[in-house]
XYZ file of C-alpha atoms in Angstrom:
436
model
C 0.000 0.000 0.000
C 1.408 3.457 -1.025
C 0.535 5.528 2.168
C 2.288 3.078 3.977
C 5.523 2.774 1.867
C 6.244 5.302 -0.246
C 5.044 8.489 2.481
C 7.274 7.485 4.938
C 9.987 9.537 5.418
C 11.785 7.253 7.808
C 12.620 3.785 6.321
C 13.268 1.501 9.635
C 15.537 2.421 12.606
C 17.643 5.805 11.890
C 18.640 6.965 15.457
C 19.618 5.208 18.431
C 17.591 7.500 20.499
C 14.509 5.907 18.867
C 13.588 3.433 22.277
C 12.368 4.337 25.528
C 14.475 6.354 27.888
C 14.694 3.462 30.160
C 16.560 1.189 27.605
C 19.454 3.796 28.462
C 19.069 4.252 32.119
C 19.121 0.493 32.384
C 22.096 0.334 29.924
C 23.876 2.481 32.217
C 23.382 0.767 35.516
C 24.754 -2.573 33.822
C 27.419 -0.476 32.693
C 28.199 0.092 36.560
C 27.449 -3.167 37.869
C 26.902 -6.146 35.632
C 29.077 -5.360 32.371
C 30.089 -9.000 31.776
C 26.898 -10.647 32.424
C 25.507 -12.926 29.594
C 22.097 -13.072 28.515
C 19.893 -14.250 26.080
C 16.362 -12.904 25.324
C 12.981 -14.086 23.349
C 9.999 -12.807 21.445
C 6.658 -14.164 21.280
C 3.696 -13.071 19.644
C 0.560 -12.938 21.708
C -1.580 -12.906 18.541
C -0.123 -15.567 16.468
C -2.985 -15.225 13.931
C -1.183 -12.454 13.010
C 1.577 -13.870 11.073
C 4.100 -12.463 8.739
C 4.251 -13.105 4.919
C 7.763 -13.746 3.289
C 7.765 -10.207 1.713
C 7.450 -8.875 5.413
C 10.203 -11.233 6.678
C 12.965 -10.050 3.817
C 12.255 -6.360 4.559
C 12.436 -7.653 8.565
C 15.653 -9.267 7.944
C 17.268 -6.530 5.973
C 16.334 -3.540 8.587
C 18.382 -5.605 11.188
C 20.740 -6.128 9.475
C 20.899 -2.224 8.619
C 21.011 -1.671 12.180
C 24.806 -2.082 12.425
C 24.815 1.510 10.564
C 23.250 3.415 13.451
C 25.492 5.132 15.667
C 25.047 8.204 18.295
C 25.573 11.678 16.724
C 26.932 14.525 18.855
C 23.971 16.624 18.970
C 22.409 13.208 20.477
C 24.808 12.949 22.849
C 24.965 16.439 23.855
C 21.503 16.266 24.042
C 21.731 13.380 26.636
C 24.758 15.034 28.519
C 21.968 18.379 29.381
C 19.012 16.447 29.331
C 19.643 13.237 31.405
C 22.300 14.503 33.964
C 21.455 11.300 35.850
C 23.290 8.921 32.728
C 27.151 8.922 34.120
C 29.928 10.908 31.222
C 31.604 7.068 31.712
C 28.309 5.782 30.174
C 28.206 8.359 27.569
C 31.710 7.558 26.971
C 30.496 3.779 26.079
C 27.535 5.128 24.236
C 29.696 7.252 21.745
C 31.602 3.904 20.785
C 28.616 1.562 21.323
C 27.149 -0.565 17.758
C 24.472 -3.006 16.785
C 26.092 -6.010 15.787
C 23.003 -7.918 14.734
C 24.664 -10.622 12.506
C 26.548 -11.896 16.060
C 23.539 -10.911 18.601
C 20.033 -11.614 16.597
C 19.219 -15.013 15.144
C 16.007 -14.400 13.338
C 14.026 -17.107 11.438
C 10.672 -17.544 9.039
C 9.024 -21.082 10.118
C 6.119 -21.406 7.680
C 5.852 -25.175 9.179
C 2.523 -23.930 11.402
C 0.697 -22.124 8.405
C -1.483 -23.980 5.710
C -0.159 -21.229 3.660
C 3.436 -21.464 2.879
C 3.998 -17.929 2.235
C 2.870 -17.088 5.788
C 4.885 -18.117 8.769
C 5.692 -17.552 12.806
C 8.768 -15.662 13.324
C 11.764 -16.690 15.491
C 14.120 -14.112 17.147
C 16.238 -14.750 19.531
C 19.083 -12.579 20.844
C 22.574 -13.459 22.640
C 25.684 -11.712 24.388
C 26.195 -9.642 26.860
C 23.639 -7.933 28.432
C 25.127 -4.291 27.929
C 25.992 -5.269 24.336
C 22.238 -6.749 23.795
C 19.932 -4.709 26.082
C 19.138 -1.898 23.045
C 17.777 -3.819 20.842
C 14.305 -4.697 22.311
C 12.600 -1.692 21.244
C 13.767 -1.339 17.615
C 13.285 -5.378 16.764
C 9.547 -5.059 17.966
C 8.660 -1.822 16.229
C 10.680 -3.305 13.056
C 8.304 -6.334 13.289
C 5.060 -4.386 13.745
C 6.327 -2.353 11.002
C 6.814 -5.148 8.569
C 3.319 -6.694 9.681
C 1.448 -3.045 8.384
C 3.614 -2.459 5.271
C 2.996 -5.737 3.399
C 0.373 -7.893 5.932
C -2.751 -5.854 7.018
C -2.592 -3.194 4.414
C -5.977 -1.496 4.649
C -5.158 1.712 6.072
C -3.508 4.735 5.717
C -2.341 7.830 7.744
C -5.433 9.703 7.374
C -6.761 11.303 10.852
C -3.859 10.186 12.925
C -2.926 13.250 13.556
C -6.207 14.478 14.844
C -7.273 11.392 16.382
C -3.885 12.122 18.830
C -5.038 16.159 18.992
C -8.408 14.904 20.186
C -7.474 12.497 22.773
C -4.656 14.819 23.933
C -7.575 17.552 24.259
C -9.926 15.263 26.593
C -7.218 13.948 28.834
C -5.843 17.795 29.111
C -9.212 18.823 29.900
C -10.137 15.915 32.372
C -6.735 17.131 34.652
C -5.442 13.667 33.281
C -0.991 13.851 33.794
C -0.118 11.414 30.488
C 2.769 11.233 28.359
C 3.594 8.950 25.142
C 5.045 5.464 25.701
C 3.822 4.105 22.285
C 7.156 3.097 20.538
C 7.615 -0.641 20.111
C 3.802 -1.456 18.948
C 3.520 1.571 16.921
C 2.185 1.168 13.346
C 5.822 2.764 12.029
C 7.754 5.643 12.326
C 5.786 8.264 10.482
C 2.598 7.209 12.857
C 4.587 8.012 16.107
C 5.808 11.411 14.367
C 2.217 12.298 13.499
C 0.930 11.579 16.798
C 3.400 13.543 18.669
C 2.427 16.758 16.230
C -1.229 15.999 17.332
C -0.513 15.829 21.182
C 2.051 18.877 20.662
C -1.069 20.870 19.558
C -3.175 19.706 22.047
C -1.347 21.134 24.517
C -1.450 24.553 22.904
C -4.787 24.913 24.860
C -5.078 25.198 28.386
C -6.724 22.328 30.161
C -5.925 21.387 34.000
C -3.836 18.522 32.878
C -0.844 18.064 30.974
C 1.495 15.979 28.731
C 4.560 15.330 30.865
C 6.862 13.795 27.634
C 7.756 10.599 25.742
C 9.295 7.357 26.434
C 11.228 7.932 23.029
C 14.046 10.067 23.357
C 14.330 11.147 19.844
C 10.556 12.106 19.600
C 11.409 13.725 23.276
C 14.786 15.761 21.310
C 12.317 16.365 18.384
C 9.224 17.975 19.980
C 11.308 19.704 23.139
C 9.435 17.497 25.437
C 11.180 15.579 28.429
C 11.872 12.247 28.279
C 10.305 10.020 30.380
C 10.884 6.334 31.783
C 12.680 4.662 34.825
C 13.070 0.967 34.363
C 11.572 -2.247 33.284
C 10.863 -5.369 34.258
C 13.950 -6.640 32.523
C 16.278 -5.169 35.503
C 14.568 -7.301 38.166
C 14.600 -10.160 36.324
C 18.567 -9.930 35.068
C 19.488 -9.683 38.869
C 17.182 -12.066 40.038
C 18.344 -15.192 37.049
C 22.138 -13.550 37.081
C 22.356 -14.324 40.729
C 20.165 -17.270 41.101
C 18.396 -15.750 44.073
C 14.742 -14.688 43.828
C 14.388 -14.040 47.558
C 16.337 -10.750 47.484
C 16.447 -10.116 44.270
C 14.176 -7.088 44.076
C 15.800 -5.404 47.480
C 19.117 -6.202 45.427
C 17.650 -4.437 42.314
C 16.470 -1.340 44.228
C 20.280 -1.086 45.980
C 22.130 -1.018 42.778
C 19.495 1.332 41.313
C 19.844 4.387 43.842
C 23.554 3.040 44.017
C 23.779 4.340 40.305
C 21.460 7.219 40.233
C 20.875 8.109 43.783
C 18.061 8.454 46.221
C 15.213 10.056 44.800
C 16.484 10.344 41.095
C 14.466 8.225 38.233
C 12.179 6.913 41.488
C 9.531 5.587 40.268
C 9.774 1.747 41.092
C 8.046 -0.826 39.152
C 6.271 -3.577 41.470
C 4.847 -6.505 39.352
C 8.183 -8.181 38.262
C 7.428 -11.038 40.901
C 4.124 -10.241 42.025
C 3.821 -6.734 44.009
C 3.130 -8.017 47.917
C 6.927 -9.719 47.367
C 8.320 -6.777 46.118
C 6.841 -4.891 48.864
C 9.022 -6.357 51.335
C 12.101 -5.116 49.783
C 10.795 -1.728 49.392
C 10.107 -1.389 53.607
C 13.897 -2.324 54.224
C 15.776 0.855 54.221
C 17.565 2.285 51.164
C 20.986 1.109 52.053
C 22.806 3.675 49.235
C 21.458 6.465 51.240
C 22.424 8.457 54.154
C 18.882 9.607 55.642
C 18.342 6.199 57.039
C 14.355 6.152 54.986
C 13.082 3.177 53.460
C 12.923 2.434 50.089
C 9.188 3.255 50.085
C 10.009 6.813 51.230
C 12.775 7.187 49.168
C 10.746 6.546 45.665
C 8.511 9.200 45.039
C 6.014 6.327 43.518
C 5.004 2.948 41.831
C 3.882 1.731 38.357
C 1.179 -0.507 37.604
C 1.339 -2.775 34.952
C -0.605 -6.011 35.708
C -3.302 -7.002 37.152
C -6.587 -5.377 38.308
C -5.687 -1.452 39.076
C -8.240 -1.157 41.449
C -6.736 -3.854 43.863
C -3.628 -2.519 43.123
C -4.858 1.189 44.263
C -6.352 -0.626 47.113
C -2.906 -2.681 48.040
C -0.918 0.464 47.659
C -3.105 3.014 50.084
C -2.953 0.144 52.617
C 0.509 -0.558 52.508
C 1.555 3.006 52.318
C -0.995 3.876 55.122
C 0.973 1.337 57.406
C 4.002 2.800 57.079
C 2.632 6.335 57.481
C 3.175 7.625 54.232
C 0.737 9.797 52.577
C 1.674 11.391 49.341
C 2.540 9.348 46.372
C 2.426 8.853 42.758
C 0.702 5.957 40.942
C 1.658 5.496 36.996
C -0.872 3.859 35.162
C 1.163 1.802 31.838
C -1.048 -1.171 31.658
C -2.702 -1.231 28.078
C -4.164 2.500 28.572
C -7.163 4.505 26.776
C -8.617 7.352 27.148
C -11.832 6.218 29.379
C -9.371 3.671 31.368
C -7.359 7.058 32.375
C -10.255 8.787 33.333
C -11.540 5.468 35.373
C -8.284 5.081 37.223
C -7.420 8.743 38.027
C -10.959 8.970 39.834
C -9.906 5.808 41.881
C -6.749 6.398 42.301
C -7.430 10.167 43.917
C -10.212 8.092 45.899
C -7.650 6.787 47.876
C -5.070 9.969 47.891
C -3.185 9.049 45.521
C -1.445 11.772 42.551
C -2.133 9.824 39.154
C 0.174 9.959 35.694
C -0.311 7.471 32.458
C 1.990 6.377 30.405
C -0.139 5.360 26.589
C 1.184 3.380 24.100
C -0.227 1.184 21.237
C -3.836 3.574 21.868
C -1.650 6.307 20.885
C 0.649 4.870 17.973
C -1.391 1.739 16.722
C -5.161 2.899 16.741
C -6.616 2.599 12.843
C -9.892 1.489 10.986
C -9.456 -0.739 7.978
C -10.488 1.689 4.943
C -12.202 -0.735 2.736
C -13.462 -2.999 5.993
C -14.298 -0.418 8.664
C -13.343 -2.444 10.920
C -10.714 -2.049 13.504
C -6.646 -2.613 12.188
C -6.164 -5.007 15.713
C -2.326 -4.258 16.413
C 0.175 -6.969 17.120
C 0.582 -7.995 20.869
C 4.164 -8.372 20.862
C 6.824 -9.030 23.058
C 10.377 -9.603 23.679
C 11.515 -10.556 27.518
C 14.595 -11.399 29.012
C 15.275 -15.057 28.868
C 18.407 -16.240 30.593
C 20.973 -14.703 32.602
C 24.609 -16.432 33.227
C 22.500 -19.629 31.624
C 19.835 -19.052 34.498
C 16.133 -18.892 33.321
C 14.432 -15.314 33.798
C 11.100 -15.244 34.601
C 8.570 -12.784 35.200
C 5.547 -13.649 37.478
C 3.504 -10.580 37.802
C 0.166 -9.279 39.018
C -1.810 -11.040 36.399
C -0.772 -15.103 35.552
C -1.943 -14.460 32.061
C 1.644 -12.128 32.125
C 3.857 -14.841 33.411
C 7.359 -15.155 30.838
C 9.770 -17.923 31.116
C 10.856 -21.462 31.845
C 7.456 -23.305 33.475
C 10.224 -24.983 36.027
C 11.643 -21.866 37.263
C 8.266 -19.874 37.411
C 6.939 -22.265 39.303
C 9.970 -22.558 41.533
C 10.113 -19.013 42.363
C 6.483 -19.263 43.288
C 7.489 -21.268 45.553
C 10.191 -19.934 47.110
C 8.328 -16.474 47.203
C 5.304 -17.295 48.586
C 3.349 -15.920 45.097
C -0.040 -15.767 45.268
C -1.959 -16.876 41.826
C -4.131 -14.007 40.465
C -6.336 -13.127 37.877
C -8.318 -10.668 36.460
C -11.126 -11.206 34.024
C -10.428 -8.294 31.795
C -6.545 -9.280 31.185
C -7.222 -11.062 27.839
C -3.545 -10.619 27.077
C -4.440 -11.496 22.877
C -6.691 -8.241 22.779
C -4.905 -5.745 24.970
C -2.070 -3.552 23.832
């Protein structure tokens, strides 16, 4: 399809600030305490209907293989060095030098074996090496892929309305108080969608409205539009430390030590909960933040939490309880967990039920929402991920609020349910094939 091809003005991965700020901030804590640790990571496709055709796969193959081309560029890096004080000049130093070297880290494959149709198949992707060397190439791979899916799979749509449809939804969150930014990078349609999107919410915020749009995840959008950059970390850093050192009992009060050990005590503190269930990472966040000299807990030393699993009202519920206990009052919850419009709206009313300041971080809404042209019916997006598998040759496994979430080797998930104490949950709108 034309609009899709031929209009873009970005062909595949041109920066490396395309990815989500925390790709870097996680990048740069390895760099500081786990530079020679091996790893190995997976993707899976939640909707495996959706499959690639060959055409798809040869355009897949040849963007990552023209990843080995991208490099940082000074005004990047300068923009980093004023930007993100909090990313250490001996980081930046390995960032200059730092390359994709996808023919030694990325073995990607076309297995056509599961389709009655030969010319579609499931894709394969693995990646290997060191976890410094490896740890950027999440974000590009999966928008690559749900690139390659739109260009020459589902092509009944073009960019028509995107722009407006993200100046409209900007408009009602700004106007409903709602604190958002963009964190729609690795399911977005392509490059040009994310782009137009960003103009739209750039406009929105031309108006005044009692909320506001804090930034992006994507730190070339966030260099593009003069908006900040937003993130903290991902799932991924709990569950490197956790498989790297073989121990899930400590391994989130471990993660939470290195992480103010690298950036300090109340810098990038917003700590994610759901790696291994949030009432077990709740016990490493009373014991006191040992990087520190104030003596305060981890709890009082992060100015918040992010929810990403599970049923946000228990987790509002869980969160006012166990901050009440500890007699804290005034915290941040970020919303990230497959986010629209009404869903903000519905959680920021229940979240300040309970005293809680609210932000949302929306992604595939954002960058993936179309209508078939011709059909008129939604363009679903792929549900795709790509999670940390192995660490020193350990398994890494992420349990989660929601068992519909849980990634990894059955043996070890079900061994660190044990040795946690993990309590099975589920809620009945996580249907992970339709949410995004």
């Amino acid at each position: 399809m034309a609009p899709a091809t031929a209009e873009s003005p970005v062909n595949g991965i041109t920066s490396i600030l395309d990815t989500d700020l925390y790709k870097l901030t996680m990048q740069c804590a390895i760099h500081k305490y786990f530079p020679q640790t091996h790893v190995t990571y997976a993707f899976t496709n939640r909707t495996p209907q959706k499959r690639l055709n060959r055409d798809a796969f040869a355009w897949l193959q040849e963007q990552v293989a023209r990843l080995s081309t991208v490099a940082i560029q000074d005004d990047e890096l300068q923009y980093l060095h004023k930007q993100c004080p909090f990313l250490s000049q001996a980081y930046l130093d390995f960032l200059k030098a730092f390359r994709f070297r996808p023919s030694e880290h990325v073995d990607l494959q076309f297995d056509a074996s599961t389709s009655e149709d030969s010319s579609l198949g499931d894709i394969h992707m693995t990646i290997t090496g060191l976890w410094i060397d490896t740890i950027l190439y999440e974000i590009p791979l999966l928008a690559l892929t749900s690139e390659a899916f739109f260009r020459f799979c589902d092509t009944d749509w073009d960019y028509e309305g995107q722009e407006e449809a993200a100046y409209r939804k900007g408009r009602e969150m700004l106007a409903s108080g709602i604190v958002f930014s963009e964190f729609g990078t690795r399911r977005r349609r392509d490059y040009k969608t994310q782009d137009l999107v960003m103009k739209g919410l750039a406009e929105a915020t031309r108006e005044s409205g009692s909320g506001k749009l804090t930034g992006t995840s994507n730190v070339h959008f966030a260099m593009k539009y003069g908006v900040a950059p937003v993130g903290t970390v991902a799932h991924e850093w709990f569950m490197g430390i956790a498989a790297a050192t073989n121990d899930y009992e400590t391994a989130s009060e471990k993660a939470l030590e290195y992480w103010t050990g690298c950036f300090g005590e109340g810098v990038l503190g917003i700590a994610l909960t759901d790696t291994f269930g949030t009432p077990v990472f709740l016990r490493a966040f009373s014991k006191p933040a040992t990087n520190g000299s104030s003596g305060r807990s981890y709890a009082e030393v992060f100015g918040g939490v992010r929810q990403d699993s599970g049923d946000p009202k228990e987790y509002i519920k869980m969160m006012r309880d166990y901050y009440d206990k500890i007699g804290i009052k005034d915290k941040t919850i970020i919303f990230s967990d497959s986010l629209t419009v009404d869903r903000c709206k519905k959680y920021k009313s229940l979240a300040a039920a309970y005293g809680f300041t609210s932000s949302f971080g929306i992604g595939t809404h954002l960058t993936n929402d179309f209508t078939g042209k011709d059909s008129g019916e939604k363009s679903k997006p792929l549900n795709i991920v790509i999670k940390l598998s192995s660490a020193n040759g350990k398994p890494a496994i992420k349990l989660s609020d929601e068992m519909g979430k849980h990634t990894g080797d059955p043996a070890t998930v079900l061994q660190a349910k044990e040795t946690l104490g993990y309590t099975e949950k589920h809620w009945k709108e996580a249907d992970e094939a339709s949410r995004w």
